[in-house]
Short mmCIF file of C-alpha atoms in Angstrom, two decimals:
data_model
loop_
_atom_site.label_atom_id
_atom_site.label_comp_id
_atom_site.label_asym_id
_atom_site.label_seq_id
_atom_site.Cartn_x
_atom_site.Cartn_y
_atom_site.Cartn_z
CA UNK A 1 119.40 -150.20 135.07
CA UNK A 2 122.20 -148.04 133.17
CA UNK A 3 124.42 -149.04 136.04
CA UNK A 4 123.59 -152.85 135.37
CA UNK A 5 123.32 -152.80 131.81
CA UNK A 6 127.05 -150.97 131.64
CA UNK A 7 127.85 -153.91 133.78
CA UNK A 8 126.37 -156.54 131.53
CA UNK A 9 128.13 -155.06 128.48
CA UNK A 10 131.96 -155.17 130.68
CA UNK A 11 131.67 -158.28 131.89
CA UNK A 12 130.38 -160.02 129.03
CA UNK A 13 133.17 -158.19 126.75
CA UNK A 14 136.25 -159.24 129.14
CA UNK A 15 134.27 -163.23 129.11
CA UNK A 16 134.07 -163.43 125.68
CA UNK A 17 137.77 -162.18 125.07
CA UNK A 18 138.75 -164.63 127.60
CA UNK A 19 136.83 -167.91 126.55
CA UNK A 20 138.58 -166.95 122.98
CA UNK A 21 141.63 -166.36 123.76
CA UNK A 22 142.28 -170.58 123.23
CA UNK A 23 141.51 -170.33 120.19
CA UNK A 24 143.68 -167.44 119.36
CA UNK A 25 146.58 -169.61 120.63
CA UNK A 26 148.48 -170.32 117.74
CA UNK A 27 152.10 -171.13 119.21
CA UNK A 28 150.48 -172.92 122.19
CA UNK A 29 151.54 -170.58 124.80
CA UNK A 30 149.21 -170.11 126.99
CA UNK A 31 149.71 -170.94 130.64
CA UNK A 32 148.41 -174.30 132.42
CA UNK A 33 147.02 -172.09 134.68
CA UNK A 34 144.24 -171.26 132.00
CA UNK A 35 144.32 -174.55 130.35
CA UNK A 36 143.40 -176.10 133.61
CA UNK A 37 140.81 -173.47 134.64
CA UNK A 38 139.40 -172.19 131.10
CA UNK A 39 136.54 -170.28 130.92
CA UNK A 40 134.31 -173.15 129.01
CA UNK A 41 134.17 -174.83 132.27
CA UNK A 42 131.97 -172.83 133.36
CA UNK A 43 129.58 -173.38 130.68
CA UNK A 44 126.12 -174.42 131.25
CA UNK A 45 125.80 -177.96 128.76
CA UNK A 46 129.28 -178.87 129.36
CA UNK A 47 128.97 -178.94 133.23
CA UNK A 48 125.60 -181.06 133.06
CA UNK A 49 127.66 -183.82 130.71
CA UNK A 50 130.43 -183.65 132.75
CA UNK A 51 128.81 -184.23 135.70
CA UNK A 52 126.70 -186.93 134.15
CA UNK A 53 130.23 -188.42 132.74
CA UNK A 54 130.83 -189.55 136.41
CA UNK A 55 133.17 -186.66 137.67
CA UNK A 56 131.20 -185.54 140.80
CA UNK A 57 129.04 -182.68 141.99
CA UNK A 58 131.65 -180.56 142.20
CA UNK A 59 131.47 -180.79 138.21
CA UNK A 60 128.28 -179.33 137.67
CA UNK A 61 128.47 -176.30 139.45
CA UNK A 62 128.13 -173.79 136.73
CA UNK A 63 124.98 -176.20 135.60
CA UNK A 64 123.26 -175.60 138.95
CA UNK A 65 124.86 -172.04 139.80
CA UNK A 66 123.07 -171.04 136.52
CA UNK A 67 119.79 -173.17 137.18
CA UNK A 68 119.89 -171.45 140.47
CA UNK A 69 120.36 -168.37 139.26
CA UNK A 70 117.24 -168.79 136.79
CA UNK A 71 115.18 -169.31 139.80
CA UNK A 72 116.02 -166.12 141.57
CA UNK A 73 116.49 -163.47 138.55
CA UNK A 74 116.20 -165.25 135.35
CA UNK A 75 118.31 -166.45 132.25
CA UNK A 76 121.64 -163.89 132.86
CA UNK A 77 123.74 -167.16 132.22
CA UNK A 78 122.26 -166.15 128.22
CA UNK A 79 123.91 -162.22 128.07
CA UNK A 80 126.80 -162.72 130.61
CA UNK A 81 128.76 -165.74 130.37
CA UNK A 82 126.83 -167.29 127.05
CA UNK A 83 129.90 -166.86 124.17
CA UNK A 84 127.25 -167.86 121.33
CA UNK A 85 124.69 -165.43 122.53
CA UNK A 86 127.90 -162.04 123.03
CA UNK A 87 129.32 -163.54 119.91
CA UNK A 88 125.36 -162.77 117.80
CA UNK A 89 125.20 -159.59 119.69
CA UNK A 90 128.61 -158.35 118.29
CA UNK A 91 127.28 -159.24 114.89
CA UNK A 92 124.09 -157.01 115.05
CA UNK A 93 126.11 -154.44 116.00
CA UNK A 94 128.44 -154.47 112.96
CA UNK A 95 125.72 -154.39 111.25
CA UNK A 96 123.58 -151.83 112.74
CA UNK A 97 127.27 -149.43 112.88
CA UNK A 98 126.60 -148.17 109.84
CA UNK A 99 122.81 -147.21 109.97
CA UNK A 100 123.76 -145.39 113.71
CA UNK A 101 126.74 -144.35 112.76
CA UNK A 102 126.37 -140.48 112.45
CA UNK A 103 129.62 -140.25 109.68
CA UNK A 104 127.71 -143.54 107.55
CA UNK A 105 124.02 -143.07 108.51
CA UNK A 106 123.43 -141.00 105.33
CA UNK A 107 125.49 -142.84 102.82
CA UNK A 108 124.48 -145.85 100.83
CA UNK A 109 125.96 -148.01 102.72
CA UNK A 110 124.08 -146.47 106.25
CA UNK A 111 121.11 -146.47 104.38
CA UNK A 112 121.12 -150.13 103.18
CA UNK A 113 122.01 -151.23 107.01
CA UNK A 114 118.57 -149.24 107.94
CA UNK A 115 116.33 -151.16 105.65
CA UNK A 116 117.79 -154.41 105.48
CA UNK A 117 118.01 -154.31 109.43
CA UNK A 118 115.13 -152.37 111.07
CA UNK A 119 114.23 -151.69 115.28
CA UNK A 120 113.38 -154.98 116.24
CA UNK A 121 109.59 -155.78 117.12
CA UNK A 122 107.73 -157.80 119.83
CA UNK A 123 106.85 -161.31 118.31
CA UNK A 124 105.00 -163.58 120.17
CA UNK A 125 107.05 -167.12 121.47
CA UNK A 126 107.65 -170.20 119.69
CA UNK A 127 106.90 -172.16 122.83
CA UNK A 128 106.13 -175.63 121.01
CA UNK A 129 109.23 -175.24 119.01
CA UNK A 130 110.91 -174.14 121.65
CA UNK A 131 110.67 -177.61 123.64
CA UNK A 132 110.64 -179.58 120.74
CA UNK A 133 114.53 -178.54 120.68
CA UNK A 134 115.17 -178.93 124.09
CA UNK A 135 113.10 -182.46 123.84
CA UNK A 136 115.73 -183.30 121.43
CA UNK A 137 118.83 -182.54 122.94
CA UNK A 138 117.29 -184.27 126.16
CA UNK A 139 116.89 -187.32 123.55
CA UNK A 140 120.31 -187.39 122.37
CA UNK A 141 121.88 -186.63 125.61
CA UNK A 142 119.95 -190.05 126.69
CA UNK A 143 121.16 -191.90 123.53
CA UNK A 144 124.68 -191.03 123.99
CA UNK A 145 124.89 -188.35 120.87
CA UNK A 146 126.83 -186.51 121.92
CA UNK A 147 128.27 -184.95 118.41
CA UNK A 148 124.10 -184.44 117.36
CA UNK A 149 123.88 -182.90 120.25
CA UNK A 150 126.36 -180.35 119.52
CA UNK A 151 125.08 -178.94 116.71
CA UNK A 152 122.25 -177.22 118.98
CA UNK A 153 124.24 -176.62 121.76
CA UNK A 154 125.57 -173.02 121.93
CA UNK A 155 128.45 -173.49 123.26
CA UNK A 156 130.07 -176.25 120.93
CA UNK A 157 128.20 -173.79 118.13
CA UNK A 158 130.34 -171.37 119.41
CA UNK A 159 133.38 -173.58 119.40
CA UNK A 160 132.82 -174.83 115.74
CA UNK A 161 132.69 -171.48 114.57
CA UNK A 162 135.86 -170.00 116.56
CA UNK A 163 138.01 -173.56 115.55
CA UNK A 164 136.84 -173.94 112.13
CA UNK A 165 137.48 -170.86 111.18
CA UNK A 166 140.47 -169.26 113.43
CA UNK A 167 142.49 -172.79 113.29
CA UNK A 168 142.39 -172.57 109.89
CA UNK A 169 143.43 -169.27 109.76
CA UNK A 170 145.95 -169.96 111.67
CA UNK A 171 147.59 -172.50 109.69
CA UNK A 172 147.32 -170.18 106.70
CA UNK A 173 150.38 -168.01 109.31
CA UNK A 174 151.80 -171.25 109.42
CA UNK A 175 152.29 -171.72 105.93
CA UNK A 176 153.44 -168.38 105.70
CA UNK A 177 155.66 -168.65 108.47
CA UNK A 178 157.58 -171.63 106.72
CA UNK A 179 157.72 -169.92 103.52
CA UNK A 180 159.55 -167.20 105.40
CA UNK A 181 161.62 -169.60 106.86
CA UNK A 182 162.66 -170.72 103.77
CA UNK A 183 163.96 -167.59 102.51
CA UNK A 184 165.93 -167.09 105.88
CA UNK A 185 163.75 -165.56 107.85
CA UNK A 186 162.70 -166.66 111.01
CA UNK A 187 161.38 -164.42 112.65
CA UNK A 188 157.81 -165.66 112.19
CA UNK A 189 157.48 -169.35 113.78
CA UNK A 190 155.52 -172.30 111.97
CA UNK A 191 153.79 -174.27 114.26
CA UNK A 192 153.14 -177.49 112.33
CA UNK A 193 150.17 -178.25 109.56
CA UNK A 194 147.00 -177.60 108.94
CA UNK A 195 144.14 -178.79 112.15
CA UNK A 196 141.25 -178.55 110.38
CA UNK A 197 139.96 -179.64 107.20
CA UNK A 198 138.36 -177.80 104.45
CA UNK A 199 135.37 -178.83 105.31
CA UNK A 200 135.44 -178.05 108.14
CA UNK A 201 136.34 -174.69 107.61
CA UNK A 202 133.58 -174.15 105.06
CA UNK A 203 131.25 -175.63 107.71
CA UNK A 204 132.62 -173.32 110.64
CA UNK A 205 132.35 -169.86 108.00
CA UNK A 206 128.47 -171.28 106.94
CA UNK A 207 128.02 -171.57 110.48
CA UNK A 208 129.38 -167.78 111.22
CA UNK A 209 127.23 -166.11 107.92
CA UNK A 210 124.09 -168.51 109.17
CA UNK A 211 124.06 -166.66 112.66
CA UNK A 212 125.25 -163.58 111.21
CA UNK A 213 122.13 -162.47 109.07
CA UNK A 214 120.21 -164.52 111.95
CA UNK A 215 121.33 -161.85 114.40
CA UNK A 216 121.25 -159.19 112.33
CA UNK A 217 117.50 -159.45 111.29
CA UNK A 218 116.08 -161.25 114.24
CA UNK A 219 118.83 -160.45 116.83
CA UNK A 220 118.06 -163.41 119.66
CA UNK A 221 115.97 -165.53 117.35
CA UNK A 222 117.57 -168.55 118.26
CA UNK A 223 118.45 -168.17 121.76
CA UNK A 224 114.39 -168.34 122.12
CA UNK A 225 113.54 -171.21 119.23
CA UNK A 226 116.70 -173.41 119.00
CA UNK A 227 118.34 -173.20 122.27
CA UNK A 228 118.33 -176.11 124.54
CA UNK A 229 119.82 -173.89 127.24
CA UNK A 230 117.44 -171.19 126.71
CA UNK A 231 114.89 -173.49 126.63
CA UNK A 232 115.36 -174.51 130.16
CA UNK A 233 116.88 -171.95 131.33
CA UNK A 234 113.43 -169.66 130.63
CA UNK A 235 111.42 -172.72 131.26
CA UNK A 236 113.16 -172.09 135.20
CA UNK A 237 112.39 -168.38 134.89
CA UNK A 238 108.55 -168.91 135.04
CA UNK A 239 109.38 -169.78 139.08
CA UNK A 240 111.96 -166.71 139.50
CA UNK A 241 111.43 -165.59 142.70
CA UNK A 242 112.27 -161.73 141.20
CA UNK A 243 111.82 -160.91 137.39
CA UNK A 244 111.36 -157.78 135.05
CA UNK A 245 108.09 -156.25 134.26
CA UNK A 246 106.39 -153.33 133.35
CA UNK A 247 104.02 -151.13 135.70
CA UNK A 248 101.39 -150.09 134.13
CA UNK A 249 100.78 -146.86 135.34
CA UNK A 250 103.85 -145.26 134.47
CA UNK A 251 104.16 -147.02 131.62
CA UNK A 252 103.50 -144.80 128.18
CA UNK A 253 103.89 -147.11 125.83
CA UNK A 254 106.41 -145.16 123.76
CA UNK A 255 107.99 -148.15 122.31
CA UNK A 256 111.38 -147.74 123.19
CA UNK A 257 111.97 -150.56 125.36
CA UNK A 258 110.29 -152.80 122.42
CA UNK A 259 112.96 -151.50 120.24
CA UNK A 260 115.31 -151.79 122.31
CA UNK A 261 115.11 -155.73 123.36
CA UNK A 262 116.92 -157.92 121.13
CA UNK A 263 115.13 -160.99 122.76
CA UNK A 264 111.43 -159.73 121.04
CA UNK A 265 110.27 -160.42 124.11
CA UNK A 266 108.67 -156.16 124.96
CA UNK A 267 104.83 -155.93 124.59
CA UNK A 268 105.23 -152.16 124.70
CA UNK A 269 101.52 -151.44 123.66
CA UNK A 270 100.41 -154.74 125.88
CA UNK A 271 102.75 -153.49 128.46
CA UNK A 272 103.70 -157.06 128.74
CA UNK A 273 107.46 -158.26 128.88
CA UNK A 274 107.63 -162.13 128.71
CA UNK A 275 110.30 -163.23 131.09
CA UNK A 276 110.74 -166.57 130.32
CA UNK A 277 112.51 -165.35 126.81
CA UNK A 278 114.00 -162.27 128.72
CA UNK A 279 118.03 -162.81 127.95
CA UNK A 280 118.25 -159.72 131.07
CA UNK A 281 120.25 -156.89 129.13
CA UNK A 282 118.72 -154.52 130.28
CA UNK A 283 118.26 -152.28 127.19
CA UNK A 284 114.81 -151.90 127.73
CA UNK A 285 114.86 -151.00 131.22
CA UNK A 286 118.19 -148.11 130.79
CA UNK A 287 116.33 -147.18 127.69
CA UNK A 288 112.77 -146.40 129.50
CA UNK A 289 112.26 -142.53 129.99
CA UNK A 290 109.26 -143.07 132.76
CA UNK A 291 111.32 -145.54 134.68
CA UNK A 292 108.77 -148.00 134.26
CA UNK A 293 111.10 -151.24 133.88
CA UNK A 294 111.90 -152.72 136.75
CA UNK A 295 112.35 -156.07 139.35
CA UNK A 296 109.72 -156.92 141.35
CA UNK A 297 108.41 -160.08 143.58
CA UNK A 298 107.01 -162.51 141.26
CA UNK A 299 103.10 -162.95 141.27
CA UNK A 300 103.09 -166.65 141.87
CA UNK A 301 104.62 -165.91 144.93
CA UNK A 302 102.67 -162.74 145.48
CA UNK A 303 99.61 -165.22 145.73
CA UNK A 304 101.70 -167.53 147.56
CA UNK A 305 103.19 -165.23 150.81
CA UNK A 306 100.44 -162.27 150.18
CA UNK A 307 97.25 -163.88 149.07
CA UNK A 308 96.99 -161.43 146.17
CA UNK A 309 97.10 -161.62 142.42
CA UNK A 310 98.63 -159.65 140.80
CA UNK A 311 97.24 -157.83 137.25
CA UNK A 312 100.30 -158.32 135.18
CA UNK A 313 99.10 -159.75 131.59
CA UNK A 314 102.46 -161.83 132.79
CA UNK A 315 102.45 -165.64 131.05
CA UNK A 316 101.23 -168.43 133.43
CA UNK A 317 103.09 -171.51 133.95
CA UNK A 318 101.27 -174.84 132.42
CA UNK A 319 101.71 -178.46 133.81
CA UNK A 320 103.09 -178.94 130.31
CA UNK A 321 106.02 -177.01 130.47
CA UNK A 322 107.11 -177.78 133.94
CA UNK A 323 107.30 -181.13 133.01
CA UNK A 324 109.27 -180.16 130.22
CA UNK A 325 111.76 -178.27 132.16
CA UNK A 326 112.88 -181.48 134.41
CA UNK A 327 112.83 -183.82 131.33
CA UNK A 328 116.55 -183.04 130.77
CA UNK A 329 117.76 -184.57 133.93
CA UNK A 330 115.54 -187.26 133.92
CA UNK A 331 116.38 -187.98 130.10
CA UNK A 332 120.29 -187.63 131.12
CA UNK A 333 120.24 -189.72 134.08
CA UNK A 334 118.87 -192.80 132.95
CA UNK A 335 120.97 -192.61 129.03
CA UNK A 336 124.46 -192.47 130.36
CA UNK A 337 123.50 -195.64 132.03
CA UNK A 338 123.30 -197.40 128.55
CA UNK A 339 126.14 -198.51 126.57
CA UNK A 340 126.10 -197.49 123.17
CA UNK A 341 125.63 -200.94 121.47
CA UNK A 342 125.37 -200.09 117.98
CA UNK A 343 129.18 -199.91 118.10
CA UNK A 344 129.78 -203.60 118.68
CA UNK A 345 127.33 -204.45 115.50
CA UNK A 346 128.64 -201.97 113.23
CA UNK A 347 131.47 -204.88 111.93
CA UNK A 348 131.56 -207.91 111.91
CA UNK A 349 135.70 -207.76 111.22
CA UNK A 350 137.44 -210.06 113.19
CA UNK A 351 140.14 -207.59 115.08
CA UNK A 352 141.39 -207.56 118.49
CA UNK A 353 138.81 -207.49 121.51
CA UNK A 354 138.90 -203.77 122.35
CA UNK A 355 139.28 -202.40 119.47
CA UNK A 356 137.76 -199.71 117.70
CA UNK A 357 134.52 -200.52 115.55
CA UNK A 358 135.72 -197.32 113.20
CA UNK A 359 137.99 -197.81 110.58
CA UNK A 360 140.28 -195.73 108.81
CA UNK A 361 138.90 -195.85 105.14
CA UNK A 362 140.76 -197.19 102.27
CA UNK A 363 143.08 -198.94 105.52
CA UNK A 364 143.80 -202.51 106.78
CA UNK A 365 141.20 -204.55 108.76
CA UNK A 366 143.53 -204.01 111.75
CA UNK A 367 143.61 -200.19 110.70
CA UNK A 368 140.89 -198.19 113.45
CA UNK A 369 140.78 -194.67 114.95
CA UNK A 370 141.32 -194.05 117.96
CA UNK A 371 140.24 -192.16 120.74
CA UNK A 372 142.63 -188.93 122.66
CA UNK A 373 144.65 -190.93 125.71
CA UNK A 374 142.19 -189.80 128.86
CA UNK A 375 139.06 -190.44 127.18
CA UNK A 376 138.62 -194.29 128.57
CA UNK A 377 137.02 -195.67 125.24
CA UNK A 378 135.69 -194.45 122.00
CA UNK A 379 132.24 -194.87 123.06
CA UNK A 380 132.84 -192.75 126.54
CA UNK A 381 134.17 -189.95 123.82
CA UNK A 382 131.66 -190.44 121.03
CA UNK A 383 129.12 -190.02 123.80
CA UNK A 384 130.46 -187.43 125.50
CA UNK A 385 131.72 -184.86 123.15
CA UNK A 386 129.82 -182.42 121.29
CA UNK A 387 132.60 -181.35 118.87
CA UNK A 388 133.50 -177.87 120.57
CA UNK A 389 136.65 -177.93 119.15
CA UNK A 390 138.46 -176.76 122.31
CA UNK A 391 140.91 -179.59 122.29
CA UNK A 392 141.41 -179.68 118.69
CA UNK A 393 142.98 -175.87 119.27
CA UNK A 394 145.20 -177.11 122.15
CA UNK A 395 146.86 -179.89 119.96
CA UNK A 396 150.19 -179.45 120.34
CA UNK A 397 151.01 -181.40 117.03
CA UNK A 398 147.55 -181.01 115.58
CA UNK A 399 146.87 -184.66 115.09
CA UNK A 400 143.72 -184.16 116.46
CA UNK A 401 141.64 -182.86 113.27
CA UNK A 402 137.66 -182.47 113.60
CA UNK A 403 135.90 -185.02 111.55
CA UNK A 404 133.53 -184.96 108.71
CA UNK A 405 132.51 -188.53 108.06
CA UNK A 406 135.44 -190.41 109.93
CA UNK A 407 132.88 -191.04 112.99
CA UNK A 408 130.09 -191.54 110.97
CA UNK A 409 127.31 -188.67 110.43
CA UNK A 410 126.07 -188.96 114.27
CA UNK A 411 129.79 -188.17 115.01
CA UNK A 412 130.86 -185.00 112.30
CA UNK A 413 132.98 -182.89 113.83
CA UNK A 414 133.91 -184.45 116.47
CA UNK A 415 137.73 -184.98 116.75
CA UNK A 416 139.60 -187.24 115.76
CA UNK A 417 143.38 -188.41 115.55
CA UNK A 418 144.72 -187.77 112.46
CA UNK A 419 148.70 -190.26 112.48
CA UNK A 420 149.42 -189.34 108.59
CA UNK A 421 149.79 -185.71 109.65
CA UNK A 422 152.05 -186.58 112.57
CA UNK A 423 151.99 -188.47 116.16
CA UNK A 424 150.74 -187.99 119.48
CA UNK A 425 153.18 -186.01 121.78
CA UNK A 426 154.18 -188.44 124.96
CA UNK A 427 154.54 -185.31 127.50
CA UNK A 428 151.81 -183.39 126.39
CA UNK A 429 148.28 -183.97 128.19
CA UNK A 430 146.69 -180.55 127.24
CA UNK A 431 143.81 -182.16 125.74
CA UNK A 432 143.27 -184.04 128.89
CA UNK A 433 143.40 -180.67 131.11
CA UNK A 434 141.13 -178.42 128.67
CA UNK A 435 137.88 -180.83 128.11
CA UNK A 436 134.57 -179.23 129.68
CA UNK A 437 132.63 -181.98 128.65
CA UNK A 438 134.29 -185.30 130.09
CA UNK A 439 134.97 -187.21 126.92
CA UNK A 440 138.62 -186.57 127.53
CA UNK A 441 139.18 -187.19 131.27
CA UNK A 442 142.75 -185.84 132.94
CA UNK A 443 145.85 -187.91 132.16
CA UNK A 444 148.88 -187.41 133.67
CA UNK A 445 152.05 -188.03 130.87
CA UNK A 446 153.48 -190.91 132.89
CA UNK A 447 150.01 -192.26 132.70
CA UNK A 448 149.68 -191.79 129.29
CA UNK A 449 152.67 -193.59 128.34
#
């Protein structure tokens, strides 16, 4: 278990660095191989959305792989692959560092952090709230409200934090480079104007502060209460072939596992572990002095295969939870077959057939917002884009920018093409290479022209 924990930490750090690299690429030096095989393509929700966008079964391999993994060993995605989950772990580690450091724990800062960010304790799962957000995500998918889905999807939230904050920070570097160039020093290249607005930057900072405070106080509370991916994988984990559990015979209820559990799902007094909320960080098992936490065959399958009931204190699977787990695919399957009829009724102005229904604020009636090349249509783009900001960070001319009100409230933070500050480069197709959800399909430069 200690080796599994070390492997999990190493893999998570390397993957987080790889997926964050896309937002640090200020001068667009990443090779095409990275753009076309970005770690963003192995994310759960984008993979699911790309499948429903009609890109074939191969595009859903990540969604199917992690769903299948949840049916075997549980929610490995949450600790190994999910960038928002890994970010929350890093933020909590930073918040706890002064209280755990031998140099700082006796200082005022160390005592403050020890008091404000104590060890976590077991708490009962908020099952109703968890599946309410799961149902909400299913409704957003069914109705084609990709922008609203992006406000609760973990990958899209991570993209908003990294994209809004670091793209704006990179713009400060661009500004500094331009000023230095005016002074005759060209050692710091400037890549253009800012690609993120101040409101988008403010929202990103708000999200960062919110998740920092939440993770410092409550660990992975978001993952087990608000995250639709966590709810889906947690429901599947109920049926997992193997699951972590406490051996009641050897457990002495010392509480080390409960204090180490970032998901607050281990009850050391009752000697139980709620595996539907476990994110497989292995902190509890690695720190157990009696090695009482281990993988074993799910009691459900023991009943089926061995005709025996294991008194493990685990939770039973209810019919309601089973129905909720299967709701996402059912709702999404019917949702992408319907067009968003509201778009056709938003304006009564007479414009060319097929023109965007979204006007430029204060502009002429024939000046309309357009979606990026490769997106097929505005409707297709808005229904599938979750505003992860990946295309914004990849845009070389910085024409793509996060919207505030341009697409309406339901399209908050979804990118729009701002031609006031530049133009779309004819030979560039990077946004179509990096989109993980299918909102922007791949388009080669010749087809784009």
